Coordinates of N, CA, C and O in Angstrom, one line a residue:
M1 N 23.0 -9.9 -2.0 CA 23.1 -8.9 -3.0 C 24.7 -9.4 -3.1 O 25.1 -8.9 -2.8
A2 N 24.4 -8.9 -4.1 CA 25.6 -8.9 -5.1 C 26.5 -7.6 -4.8 O 25.7 -6.4 -5.2
R3 N 27.7 -7.5 -5.2 CA 28.7 -6.1 -5.4 C 27.9 -5.7 -6.9 O 28.7 -4.9 -6.6
T4 N 28.1 -6.4 -7.6 CA 27.0 -6.0 -8.8 C 25.7 -5.1 -9.0 O 25.4 -4.7 -10.2
D5 N 25.5 -5.6 -7.5 CA 23.5 -4.3 -7.5 C 24.0 -3.1 -7.7 O 24.9 -2.2 -7.2
P6 N 23.0 -2.0 -8.5 CA 23.4 -1.4 -8.6 C 23.3 -0.8 -7.6 O 23.4 -0.3 -6.0
Q7 N 24.6 0.9 -7.3 CA 24.6 1.2 -6.1 C 24.3 2.8 -6.1 O 24.2 3.8 -7.0
F8 N 23.9 3.6 -4.5 CA 23.3 5.6 -4.9 C 24.2 5.7 -3.4 O 23.6 4.8 -3.1
K9 N 24.2 6.8 -3.2 CA 24.5 7.7 -2.2 C 23.1 8.0 -2.1 O 21.7 8.6 -2.4
L10 N 22.7 8.1 -0.4 CA 21.5 8.9 0.5 C 21.7 9.1 1.3 O 23.1 9.1 2.0
R11 N 21.0 10.7 1.7 CA 20.9 11.7 2.5 C 20.2 11.0 3.7 O 18.1 11.1 2.9
L12 N 20.6 10.9 4.9 CA 18.8 11.2 5.5 C 19.1 11.7 6.5 O 20.3 11.5 7.1
P13 N 17.8 12.1 6.9 CA 18.2 13.4 8.8 C 18.2 12.5 9.1 O 18.7 10.6 9.7
A14 N 19.9 12.6 10.0 CA 20.0 12.2 11.5 C 19.4 11.5 12.0 O 19.7 10.4 12.6
D15 N 18.6 11.6 12.9 CA 17.3 10.5 13.3 C 16.9 9.9 12.8 O 16.7 8.6 13.1
L16 N 16.6 9.5 11.7 CA 16.6 8.1 11.0 C 17.1 7.8 10.5 O 17.5 6.1 10.6
K17 N 18.2 8.2 9.8 CA 19.4 7.3 10.4 C 19.7 6.6 11.8 O 20.6 5.1 11.7
A18 N 20.2 7.3 12.7 CA 20.5 6.2 14.1 C 19.1 5.2 14.7 O 20.3 4.5 14.6
W19 N 18.2 5.9 13.8 CA 16.9 4.9 13.5 C 16.7 3.3 13.2 O 16.8 2.4 12.9
V20 N 17.9 3.9 12.1 CA 18.3 2.8 10.8 C 18.9 1.7 11.7 O 19.4 0.8 11.3
E21 N 19.9 2.6 12.0 CA 21.3 2.2 12.9 C 20.8 0.6 13.6 O 21.4 0.1 13.6
E22 N 19.9 1.5 14.5 CA 19.5 0.9 15.4 C 19.0 0.0 15.0 O 19.3 -1.5 15.8
S23 N 18.0 -0.4 14.4 CA 17.5 -1.2 13.6 C 18.3 -2.6 13.4 O 17.9 -4.1 13.1
A24 N 19.1 -1.9 12.4 CA 19.6 -2.8 11.8 C 20.5 -3.7 12.4 O 21.0 -5.2 12.8
K25 N 21.1 -3.2 14.2 CA 22.3 -3.6 14.6 C 21.2 -4.2 15.8 O 21.6 -5.7 15.9
H26 N 19.2 -4.1 16.1 CA 18.7 -5.1 17.0 C 18.5 -6.4 16.2 O 18.3 -7.5 16.7
N27 N 18.5 -6.5 14.6 CA 18.4 -7.3 13.4 C 19.3 -7.7 12.9 O 19.6 -8.7 12.5
Q28 N 20.5 -7.7 13.9 CA 22.0 -8.3 13.0 C 22.0 -8.2 11.6 O 22.7 -9.2 11.2
R29 N 21.9 -6.8 11.5 CA 21.8 -7.0 10.0 C 22.9 -5.7 9.1 O 23.0 -5.2 10.4
S30 N 23.6 -5.4 8.3 CA 24.1 -4.9 8.3 C 23.8 -3.4 7.8 O 22.0 -3.7 7.8
L31 N 23.6 -2.4 7.7 CA 22.9 -0.9 7.7 C 22.1 -1.4 6.0 O 21.3 -0.4 5.7
N32 N 23.1 -1.8 5.0 CA 22.4 -1.5 3.8 C 21.8 -2.7 4.1 O 20.0 -2.6 3.5
A33 N 21.9 -4.2 4.1 CA 20.8 -4.8 4.3 C 19.6 -4.4 5.2 O 18.0 -5.0 4.4
E34 N 19.1 -3.7 6.2 CA 18.4 -3.2 6.9 C 17.0 -2.1 6.2 O 16.6 -2.7 6.0
I35 N 17.9 -0.9 5.1 CA 17.1 -0.6 4.5 C 16.6 -0.9 3.5 O 15.3 -0.8 4.0
V36 N 17.8 -2.8 2.7 CA 16.9 -2.8 1.6 C 15.7 -3.8 2.3 O 14.6 -3.6 1.7
F37 N 15.7 -4.5 3.2 CA 14.9 -5.5 4.4 C 13.6 -4.6 4.3 O 12.5 -4.8 4.2
L38 N 13.9 -3.1 5.1 CA 12.8 -1.8 5.7 C 11.9 -1.5 3.9 O 10.8 -1.9 3.6
L39 N 12.6 -1.1 2.9 CA 12.0 -1.3 1.8 C 11.0 -2.3 1.2 O 10.1 -2.2 0.9
N40 N 11.9 -3.6 1.2 CA 11.3 -4.5 0.7 C 9.7 -4.9 1.4 O 8.7 -5.1 0.5
E41 N 9.8 -4.4 2.6 CA 8.6 -4.6 3.8 C 7.9 -3.6 3.3 O 6.4 -3.7 3.1
A42 N 8.2 -2.6 3.3 CA 7.2 -1.2 2.7 C 6.5 -1.9 1.6 O 5.5 -1.4 1.0
R43 N 7.7 -2.2 0.3 CA 6.6 -2.0 -0.8 C 5.9 -3.3 -0.8 O 4.5 -3.3 -1.4
Q44 N 6.1 -4.8 -0.2 CA 4.9 -5.5 0.2 C 3.5 -5.3 1.2 O 2.8 -5.5 0.2
N45 N 4.0 -4.6 1.6 CA 2.7 -3.0 2.2 C 1.8 -2.4 1.4 O 0.7 -2.9 1.8
A46 N 2.7 -2.0 0.6 CA 1.8 -1.3 -0.6 C 1.4 -2.3 -1.1 O 0.1 -2.1 -1.2
R47 N 1.2 -2.8 -1.3 CA 0.8 -3.9 -2.1 C -0.3 -4.3 -2.0 O -1.3 -4.8 -2.3
D48 N 0.1 -5.2 -0.4 CA -1.2 -5.6 -0.2 C -2.1 -4.4 -0.1 O -3.8 -5.0 -0.3
A49 N -2.0 -3.6 0.1 CA -3.0 -2.4 0.9 C -3.8 -2.0 -0.3 O -4.8 -2.2 -0.9
D50 N -3.3 -2.1 -1.9 CA -3.8 -2.3 -2.9 C -4.5 -3.1 -3.0 O -5.8 -2.6 -4.0
E51 N -3.8 -4.5 -3.3 CA -5.0 -5.8 -3.2 C -5.8 -5.5 -2.4 O -7.3 -5.7 -2.9
A52 N -5.9 -5.2 -1.3 CA -7.6 -5.2 0.0 C -8.0 -3.8 -0.3 O -9.1 -4.2 -0.2
F53 N -7.5 -2.7 -1.2 CA -8.3 -2.3 -1.5 C -9.4 -2.1 -3.1 O -10.7 -1.7 -3.1
S54 N -8.4 -3.1 -3.9 CA -9.0 -3.1 -5.2 C -9.8 -4.5 -5.0 O -11.5 -4.8 -5.7
N55 N -10.0 -5.1 -4.1 CA -10.5 -6.3 -3.2 C -12.2 -5.5 -2.9 O -13.5 -6.1 -3.0
D56 N -12.3 -4.6 -2.4 CA -13.1 -3.6 -1.2 C -14.1 -3.1 -2.5 O -15.2 -2.9 -2.0
I57 N -13.3 -2.3 -3.4 CA -14.4 -1.7 -4.5 C -15.3 -2.5 -5.9 O -14.8 -2.1 -6.3
R58 N -13.8 -3.9 -5.5 CA -14.6 -5.0 -7.0 C -16.1 -5.0 -7.2 O -16.5 -5.0 -7.2
L59 N -16.6 -4.7 -8.3 CA -18.2 -3.9 -9.4 C -17.6 -5.3 -10.3 O -16.6 -4.7 -11.2
N60 N -18.9 -6.3 -10.3 CA -18.7 -6.6 -11.6 C -19.9 -6.1 -12.4 O -20.2 -5.9 -11.5
E61 N -20.1 -7.2 -13.4 CA -21.0 -6.6 -14.9 C -22.6 -6.9 -13.3 O -23.9 -6.1 -13.8
D62 N -23.1 -8.2 -12.3 CA -24.4 -8.3 -11.6 C -23.8 -6.5 -10.8 O -25.1 -5.7 -10.6
D63 N -22.9 -5.8 -10.8 CA -23.1 -4.5 -9.3 C -23.8 -3.8 -10.8 O -24.3 -2.9 -10.1
E64 N -22.8 -3.6 -11.5 CA -23.4 -2.8 -13.4 C -25.0 -2.4 -12.8 O -25.0 -1.1 -13.1
G65 N -25.5 -3.5 -13.5 CA -26.7 -3.8 -13.3 C -27.7 -3.5 -12.2 O -28.8 -2.0 -12.9
R66 N -27.3 -4.2 -11.6 CA -28.3 -3.2 -10.2 C -27.9 -2.0 -9.8 O -28.5 -1.4 -9.3
L67 N -26.7 -1.9 -10.0 CA -26.6 -0.1 -9.4 C -27.0 1.1 -10.1 O -26.7 2.1 -10.2
G68 N -27.1 0.5 -11.4 CA -27.5 1.0 -12.7 C -26.4 1.9 -13.1 O -26.1 2.9 -13.9
I69 N -25.2 1.3 -13.0 CA -24.1 1.9 -13.3 C -23.0 1.0 -14.8 O -23.3 0.5 -15.2
N70 N -22.3 2.4 -15.3 CA -21.0 1.5 -16.4 C -19.6 1.9 -15.8 O -19.7 3.1 -16.6
L71 N -19.4 1.5 -15.5 CA -17.9 1.4 -15.4 C -17.4 1.8 -16.6 O -16.1 2.6 -16.0
R72 N -17.3 1.6 -17.5 CA -17.0 1.8 -18.4 C -16.7 2.9 -18.5 O -15.6 3.9 -19.5
T73 N -17.9 4.1 -18.3 CA -18.1 5.4 -18.8 C -18.1 6.3 -17.5 O -18.3 7.5 -17.7
M74 N -18.0 5.8 -16.8 CA -18.1 6.5 -15.4 C -16.8 7.3 -15.4 O -15.3 6.6 -15.6
T75 N -16.5 8.4 -14.8 CA -15.7 9.1 -14.2 C -15.1 8.9 -12.7 O -16.1 7.8 -12.1
S76 N -13.7 9.5 -12.6 CA -13.3 8.9 -12.0 C -13.8 9.1 -10.3 O -14.0 8.9 -9.3
E77 N -14.6 10.4 -10.7 CA -15.4 11.6 -9.2 C -16.4 10.2 -9.2 O -17.1 10.8 -7.7
E78 N -16.9 10.0 -10.4 CA -18.0 8.9 -9.3 C -17.7 7.9 -9.0 O -18.6 7.3 -8.3
L79 N -17.0 7.2 -9.7 CA -16.2 6.3 -8.8 C -16.0 6.3 -7.2 O -16.0 5.8 -6.6
I80 N -15.4 7.7 -7.4 CA -14.7 7.9 -5.7 C -15.9 7.9 -5.0 O -16.2 7.8 -3.8
T81 N -17.0 8.6 -5.2 CA -18.3 8.9 -4.9 C -19.4 7.1 -4.3 O -18.8 7.1 -3.7
I82 N -18.8 6.5 -5.2 CA -19.5 5.1 -4.9 C -19.1 4.2 -3.9 O -19.1 4.0 -3.1
V83 N -17.5 4.6 -4.5 CA -16.8 3.6 -2.7 C -16.9 4.2 -1.6 O -16.8 3.9 -0.3
L84 N -17.1 5.6 -1.4 CA -17.2 6.0 -1.0 C -18.3 6.0 0.3 O -18.4 5.9 1.6
N85 N -19.6 5.8 -0.4 CA -21.1 6.2 -0.2 C -21.0 3.9 0.5 O -21.2 4.2 1.4
R86 N -20.3 3.7 0.1 CA -20.1 1.9 -0.1 C -19.4 1.8 1.3 O -19.1 0.6 2.4
M87 N -18.1 2.4 1.7 CA -17.2 2.5 3.2 C -18.6 3.7 3.8 O -17.9 2.6 4.8
K88 N -18.8 3.9 4.0 CA -19.9 5.1 4.6 C -20.3 3.8 5.1 O -21.0 3.8 6.4
R89 N -21.4 2.9 4.3 CA -22.2 1.6 4.2 C -21.8 1.2 5.5 O -22.1 0.0 6.4
Q90 N -20.6 0.6 4.7 CA -20.2 -0.9 6.0 C -19.4 -0.3 7.6 O -20.0 -1.3 7.7
S91 N -18.5 0.6 7.8 CA -19.5 1.1 8.7 C -19.8 1.6 9.4 O -20.1 1.1 11.2
S92 N -21.3 2.1 8.9 CA -22.4 2.5 9.6 C -23.6 0.9 10.3 O -23.5 0.8 11.0
D93 N -22.5 -0.1 9.3 CA -23.6 -1.5 9.9 C -22.2 -2.4 10.6 O -23.4 -2.8 11.4
Q94 N -21.3 -1.7 10.1 CA -20.3 -2.2 11.8 C -20.9 -1.6 13.1 O -20.4 -3.1 14.0
E95 N -21.4 -0.9 12.7 CA -21.8 -0.3 14.1 C -23.0 0.1 15.0 O -23.2 -0.7 15.9
D96 N -24.0 -0.5 13.8 CA -25.2 -1.4 14.5 C -24.9 -2.3 15.2 O -24.3 -3.7 14.9

């Protein structure tokens, strides 16, 4: 990171600051570098989770025909219901 990167003040609860400081010390990084590392790691984990969720609920035209639905006109509540039902089926299939 360069000195020209944007800077801002950050307030942390004392226990969180102590935890980040300890983590930085353990990983031999500055406090700033540790915070940047943790934020980048959290961002990547969120992207991975979004991608995994998208892959789990991806429906294609074959699914639309088989399920008798049209994704273009479906409300978010209807899509959520389909996803939850699919997750329940997958969960019960794994238990069997």
